[in-house]
Amino acid sequence: MDITIPPHNLKRFTAAITCLGKIGKDLYLSFDPLDGLVLSSLNEAKSAFGKFHFDSTFFDRCSAPAVVVSASRSSASASSFLGRGRNTNG
């Protein structure tokens, strides 16, 4: 997955991750270069669910390696995902 988030959309993207981090500790990602990126989270009791869909037009660049034939899916800790997205340059 290769995406570039333009500066004017970064705040929306970060807000979505923050919101999903309040629902559950795990963040699930589903990516398709034509459809875009879907972020979702489920709480431990499985009583609350949140999902954000970011169309491919949301990103400056949205592509996947030619080897990837179908949508790719993975999960990560929401808190570690937010930590990587922060700007440490000031």
mmCIF file of C-alpha atoms in Angstrom:
data_model
loop_
_atom_site.group_PDB
_atom_site.id
_atom_site.type_symbol
_atom_site.label_atom_id
_atom_site.label_comp_id
_atom_site.label_asym_id
_atom_site.label_seq_id
_atom_site.Cartn_x
_atom_site.Cartn_y
_atom_site.Cartn_z
ATOM 1 C CA MET A 1 0.000 0.000 0.000
ATOM 2 C CA ASP A 2 1.399 3.353 -1.015
ATOM 3 C CA ILE A 3 -0.650 6.399 -0.055
ATOM 4 C CA THR A 4 0.131 10.069 0.343
ATOM 5 C CA ILE A 5 -2.231 12.198 2.417
ATOM 6 C CA PRO A 6 -2.332 15.851 1.376
ATOM 7 C CA PRO A 7 -1.815 18.355 4.219
ATOM 8 C CA HIS A 8 -5.399 19.672 4.000
ATOM 9 C CA ASN A 9 -6.776 16.134 4.657
ATOM 10 C CA LEU A 10 -4.342 15.109 7.378
ATOM 11 C CA LYS A 11 -6.472 16.551 10.194
ATOM 12 C CA ARG A 12 -9.529 14.554 9.038
ATOM 13 C CA PHE A 13 -7.497 11.357 8.774
ATOM 14 C CA THR A 14 -5.992 11.819 12.253
ATOM 15 C CA ALA A 15 -9.436 12.595 13.722
ATOM 16 C CA ALA A 16 -10.810 9.350 12.261
ATOM 17 C CA ILE A 17 -7.987 7.320 13.824
ATOM 18 C CA THR A 18 -8.470 9.082 17.168
ATOM 19 C CA CYS A 19 -12.197 8.327 17.074
ATOM 20 C CA LEU A 20 -11.621 4.665 16.246
ATOM 21 C CA GLY A 21 -8.994 4.462 18.994
ATOM 22 C CA LYS A 22 -11.677 5.420 21.513
ATOM 23 C CA ILE A 23 -13.896 2.578 20.311
ATOM 24 C CA GLY A 24 -11.337 -0.217 20.435
ATOM 25 C CA LYS A 25 -7.650 -0.821 20.879
ATOM 26 C CA ASP A 26 -7.160 -2.433 17.457
ATOM 27 C CA LEU A 27 -7.419 -0.635 14.138
ATOM 28 C CA TYR A 28 -8.314 -2.712 11.076
ATOM 29 C CA LEU A 29 -7.228 -1.538 7.630
ATOM 30 C CA SER A 30 -8.616 -2.657 4.295
ATOM 31 C CA PHE A 31 -7.027 -1.208 1.161
ATOM 32 C CA ASP A 32 -7.931 -1.346 -2.494
ATOM 33 C CA PRO A 33 -6.176 1.075 -4.891
ATOM 34 C CA LEU A 34 -9.428 1.715 -6.789
ATOM 35 C CA ASP A 35 -11.799 1.880 -3.814
ATOM 36 C CA GLY A 36 -9.479 3.518 -1.283
ATOM 37 C CA LEU A 37 -8.834 2.831 2.385
ATOM 38 C CA VAL A 38 -11.285 1.585 5.000
ATOM 39 C CA LEU A 39 -10.375 1.961 8.691
ATOM 40 C CA SER A 40 -12.487 0.236 11.337
ATOM 41 C CA SER A 41 -12.446 -0.722 14.999
ATOM 42 C CA LEU A 42 -14.471 -2.983 17.278
ATOM 43 C CA ASN A 43 -14.550 -2.802 21.067
ATOM 44 C CA GLU A 44 -13.656 -5.810 23.236
ATOM 45 C CA ALA A 45 -17.280 -6.518 24.177
ATOM 46 C CA LYS A 46 -18.191 -6.428 20.467
ATOM 47 C CA SER A 47 -20.993 -3.985 21.225
ATOM 48 C CA ALA A 48 -19.586 -0.949 19.399
ATOM 49 C CA PHE A 49 -18.136 -0.612 15.912
ATOM 50 C CA GLY A 50 -16.783 2.319 13.922
ATOM 51 C CA LYS A 51 -15.787 2.543 10.269
ATOM 52 C CA PHE A 52 -14.371 5.273 8.037
ATOM 53 C CA HIS A 53 -14.060 4.964 4.273
ATOM 54 C CA PHE A 54 -11.541 7.192 2.498
ATOM 55 C CA ASP A 55 -12.053 7.175 -1.270
ATOM 56 C CA SER A 56 -8.931 7.050 -3.440
ATOM 57 C CA THR A 57 -9.541 10.721 -4.372
ATOM 58 C CA PHE A 58 -8.937 11.646 -0.697
ATOM 59 C CA PHE A 59 -5.228 10.888 -1.216
ATOM 60 C CA ASP A 60 -2.632 12.589 -3.419
ATOM 61 C CA ARG A 61 -1.293 9.154 -4.311
ATOM 62 C CA CYS A 62 -3.048 5.840 -3.791
ATOM 63 C CA SER A 63 -1.512 2.696 -5.280
ATOM 64 C CA ALA A 64 -0.508 -0.869 -4.527
ATOM 65 C CA PRO A 65 2.247 -3.114 -5.878
ATOM 66 C CA ALA A 66 1.347 -5.021 -9.052
ATOM 67 C CA VAL A 67 1.649 -8.283 -7.096
ATOM 68 C CA VAL A 68 -1.437 -7.387 -5.024
ATOM 69 C CA VAL A 69 -4.430 -8.727 -6.945
ATOM 70 C CA SER A 70 -7.185 -8.122 -4.404
ATOM 71 C CA ALA A 71 -7.744 -5.783 -1.508
ATOM 72 C CA SER A 72 -5.248 -6.141 1.314
ATOM 73 C CA ARG A 73 -6.265 -6.278 4.973
ATOM 74 C CA SER A 74 -4.310 -5.889 8.172
ATOM 75 C CA SER A 75 -4.617 -4.661 11.734
ATOM 76 C CA ALA A 76 -2.533 -2.549 14.080
ATOM 77 C CA SER A 77 -2.762 -0.983 17.497
ATOM 78 C CA ALA A 78 -4.580 2.350 17.178
ATOM 79 C CA SER A 79 -2.226 4.062 19.639
ATOM 80 C CA SER A 80 0.912 2.970 17.801
ATOM 81 C CA PHE A 81 -0.611 4.008 14.481
ATOM 82 C CA LEU A 82 -1.241 7.514 15.826
ATOM 83 C CA GLY A 83 2.270 7.732 17.232
ATOM 84 C CA ARG A 84 3.779 7.066 13.790
ATOM 85 C CA GLY A 85 1.672 9.753 12.146
ATOM 86 C CA ARG A 86 2.830 12.597 14.363
ATOM 87 C CA ASN A 87 5.224 15.196 13.063
ATOM 88 C CA THR A 88 8.349 15.238 15.216
ATOM 89 C CA ASN A 89 9.943 18.213 13.453
ATOM 90 C CA GLY A 90 8.202 20.773 15.603
#
